[in-house]
Amino acid sequence: MVIATILYAKNEYISLASIPKEASGLNFFYGTQGSFSSALLFFFYISVMPFLYSHNIISAKNNHFDNLMITRLGSQKRYRLKAIVMNIVYSGGIFLSYRILELVVSVMIINPINFTEETRSLFDQLPYVFSTNAILNLVFYLILSTIGAMVFASFILSIGLFLKNSVLYYAVGLIASLFFSLVPGLLMGLLNIRSFIGSLFMNSVSFDTLFTPGIRTIGSYAPKFNAWFPFIGSVFFFGLVTFILYKVWDQYYDE
């Protein structure tokens, strides 16, 4: 992650020695987010992060090792609930740790954060930001993007529960990640979607909205949403789909 951030900085400024004194470390950090900014960082989040813990759950299910865990806990429901919660906590913890690491590296290689100057610049970014207070906006971003990562990891796990091959889980999970990361934006361009409802829906079904809330909206002519709208819509959409998949699998697997 450190190397990826440094490489992105060199790409932006040609060399680290040429970074201007007025460059913002915090704005650089925001700039590293998203699939169209730093592909290497984004690829890590969609191809590695959601599988770090969930692969244990899928492997245990497929080789029936989960039967032993269920016996130890004395309840199938307790085991399943614990597995889901642990996946959420583990994924969120890893994601937040790397986000903070990105922030620290960005500040170290660019410039320290001047919250007074950052607050002024946020007024120019309305209504995409969560707050014009630089500290609050950063806190909101870190917390909400972590929640988004938890929802994303849960969604990928819910797909894997239906697969009986652990290797296939990685492939299908990665395909789903790429689909919901790239297709919504492409469809908006191809279908020339500019309406409020259409744009809000496309933003809500994009993983970019989960990972980078308040950074930008997809679509060249997308309405200027308040930062909260697409994020809440995205959490609701993927949360609902995940819940439905869990319920269907729970019933299917018991048969």
PDB file of C-alpha atoms in Angstrom, residues 65-154:
ATOM      1  CA  PHE A  65     -15.204 -28.356   8.773  1.00  0.00           C
ATOM      2  CA  ASP A  66     -17.992 -26.006   9.861  1.00  0.00           C
ATOM      3  CA  ASN A  67     -19.810 -29.045  11.306  1.00  0.00           C
ATOM      4  CA  LEU A  68     -17.098 -29.299  13.938  1.00  0.00           C
ATOM      5  CA  MET A  69     -17.394 -25.604  14.754  1.00  0.00           C
ATOM      6  CA  ILE A  70     -21.168 -25.903  14.997  1.00  0.00           C
ATOM      7  CA  THR A  71     -20.770 -28.829  17.400  1.00  0.00           C
ATOM      8  CA  ARG A  72     -18.362 -26.825  19.566  1.00  0.00           C
ATOM      9  CA  LEU A  73     -20.690 -23.841  19.727  1.00  0.00           C
ATOM     10  CA  GLY A  74     -23.725 -26.050  20.180  1.00  0.00           C
ATOM     11  CA  SER A  75     -25.792 -24.064  17.663  1.00  0.00           C
ATOM     12  CA  GLN A  76     -25.807 -23.699  13.909  1.00  0.00           C
ATOM     13  CA  LYS A  77     -27.327 -20.224  14.123  1.00  0.00           C
ATOM     14  CA  ARG A  78     -24.672 -19.073  16.603  1.00  0.00           C
ATOM     15  CA  TYR A  79     -21.897 -20.325  14.337  1.00  0.00           C
ATOM     16  CA  ARG A  80     -23.316 -18.634  11.263  1.00  0.00           C
ATOM     17  CA  LEU A  81     -23.934 -15.369  13.096  1.00  0.00           C
ATOM     18  CA  LYS A  82     -20.416 -15.429  14.541  1.00  0.00           C
ATOM     19  CA  ALA A  83     -18.921 -16.106  11.094  1.00  0.00           C
ATOM     20  CA  ILE A  84     -20.820 -13.221   9.510  1.00  0.00           C
ATOM     21  CA  VAL A  85     -19.969 -10.796  12.318  1.00  0.00           C
ATOM     22  CA  MET A  86     -16.290 -11.788  12.335  1.00  0.00           C
ATOM     23  CA  ASN A  87     -16.100 -11.247   8.580  1.00  0.00           C
ATOM     24  CA  ILE A  88     -17.611  -7.785   8.999  1.00  0.00           C
ATOM     25  CA  VAL A  89     -15.307  -6.822  11.876  1.00  0.00           C
ATOM     26  CA  TYR A  90     -12.166  -8.245  10.294  1.00  0.00           C
ATOM     27  CA  SER A  91     -12.820  -6.656   6.890  1.00  0.00           C
ATOM     28  CA  GLY A  92     -13.679  -3.290   8.449  1.00  0.00           C
ATOM     29  CA  GLY A  93     -10.589  -3.349  10.657  1.00  0.00           C
ATOM     30  CA  ILE A  94      -8.259  -4.181   7.761  1.00  0.00           C
ATOM     31  CA  PHE A  95      -9.856  -1.581   5.516  1.00  0.00           C
ATOM     32  CA  LEU A  96      -9.691   1.215   8.103  1.00  0.00           C
ATOM     33  CA  SER A  97      -6.085   0.354   8.965  1.00  0.00           C
ATOM     34  CA  TYR A  98      -5.038   0.662   5.334  1.00  0.00           C
ATOM     35  CA  ARG A  99      -7.029   3.876   4.876  1.00  0.00           C
ATOM     36  CA  ILE A 100      -5.221   5.432   7.835  1.00  0.00           C
ATOM     37  CA  LEU A 101      -1.904   4.153   6.490  1.00  0.00           C
ATOM     38  CA  GLU A 102      -2.676   5.787   3.136  1.00  0.00           C
ATOM     39  CA  LEU A 103      -3.465   9.049   4.929  1.00  0.00           C
ATOM     40  CA  VAL A 104      -0.248   8.977   6.957  1.00  0.00           C
ATOM     41  CA  VAL A 105       1.883   8.203   3.899  1.00  0.00           C
ATOM     42  CA  SER A 106       0.120  10.921   1.880  1.00  0.00           C
ATOM     43  CA  VAL A 107       0.845  13.513   4.557  1.00  0.00           C
ATOM     44  CA  MET A 108       4.452  12.353   4.925  1.00  0.00           C
ATOM     45  CA  ILE A 109       5.333  12.487   1.231  1.00  0.00           C
ATOM     46  CA  ILE A 110       3.271  15.541   0.262  1.00  0.00           C
ATOM     47  CA  ASN A 111       2.682  18.105   3.032  1.00  0.00           C
ATOM     48  CA  PRO A 112       1.241  18.213   6.577  1.00  0.00           C
ATOM     49  CA  ILE A 113      -2.486  18.893   6.839  1.00  0.00           C
ATOM     50  CA  ASN A 114      -3.493  22.503   7.306  1.00  0.00           C
ATOM     51  CA  PHE A 115      -7.089  22.123   8.456  1.00  0.00           C
ATOM     52  CA  THR A 116      -7.776  25.850   8.124  1.00  0.00           C
ATOM     53  CA  GLU A 117      -6.823  25.846   4.429  1.00  0.00           C
ATOM     54  CA  GLU A 118      -8.523  22.511   3.864  1.00  0.00           C
ATOM     55  CA  THR A 119     -11.775  23.861   5.314  1.00  0.00           C
ATOM     56  CA  ARG A 120     -11.724  26.749   2.837  1.00  0.00           C
ATOM     57  CA  SER A 121     -11.197  24.434  -0.123  1.00  0.00           C
ATOM     58  CA  LEU A 122     -14.129  22.239   0.904  1.00  0.00           C
ATOM     59  CA  PHE A 123     -16.572  25.052   0.151  1.00  0.00           C
ATOM     60  CA  ASP A 124     -15.561  24.734  -3.515  1.00  0.00           C
ATOM     61  CA  GLN A 125     -16.424  21.035  -3.458  1.00  0.00           C
ATOM     62  CA  LEU A 126     -20.006  21.369  -2.242  1.00  0.00           C
ATOM     63  CA  PRO A 127     -22.300  19.446  -2.296  1.00  0.00           C
ATOM     64  CA  TYR A 128     -20.116  16.345  -2.714  1.00  0.00           C
ATOM     65  CA  VAL A 129     -18.508  16.608   0.725  1.00  0.00           C
ATOM     66  CA  PHE A 130     -20.113  15.613   4.031  1.00  0.00           C
ATOM     67  CA  SER A 131     -19.024  18.727   5.872  1.00  0.00           C
ATOM     68  CA  THR A 132     -17.159  21.946   5.128  1.00  0.00           C
ATOM     69  CA  ASN A 133     -15.217  21.359   8.327  1.00  0.00           C
ATOM     70  CA  ALA A 134     -12.057  19.550   7.205  1.00  0.00           C
ATOM     71  CA  ILE A 135     -11.731  17.489  10.392  1.00  0.00           C
ATOM     72  CA  LEU A 136     -15.379  16.402  10.400  1.00  0.00           C
ATOM     73  CA  ASN A 137     -15.316  15.612   6.691  1.00  0.00           C
ATOM     74  CA  LEU A 138     -12.231  13.427   7.130  1.00  0.00           C
ATOM     75  CA  VAL A 139     -13.776  11.602  10.102  1.00  0.00           C
ATOM     76  CA  PHE A 140     -17.027  11.074   8.190  1.00  0.00           C
ATOM     77  CA  TYR A 141     -15.096   9.790   5.198  1.00  0.00           C
ATOM     78  CA  LEU A 142     -13.039   7.287   7.197  1.00  0.00           C
ATOM     79  CA  ILE A 143     -16.045   5.984   9.152  1.00  0.00           C
ATOM     80  CA  LEU A 144     -18.468   5.787   6.220  1.00  0.00           C
ATOM     81  CA  SER A 145     -15.988   4.248   3.786  1.00  0.00           C
ATOM     82  CA  THR A 146     -15.244   1.609   6.439  1.00  0.00           C
ATOM     83  CA  ILE A 147     -18.969   0.892   6.776  1.00  0.00           C
ATOM     84  CA  GLY A 148     -19.104   0.635   2.985  1.00  0.00           C
ATOM     85  CA  ALA A 149     -16.215  -1.859   3.011  1.00  0.00           C
ATOM     86  CA  MET A 150     -18.056  -3.953   5.597  1.00  0.00           C
ATOM     87  CA  VAL A 151     -21.181  -4.013   3.421  1.00  0.00           C
ATOM     88  CA  PHE A 152     -19.067  -4.883   0.377  1.00  0.00           C
ATOM     89  CA  ALA A 153     -17.301  -7.758   2.170  1.00  0.00           C
ATOM     90  CA  SER A 154     -20.645  -9.106   3.396  1.00  0.00           C
TER      91      SER A 154
END
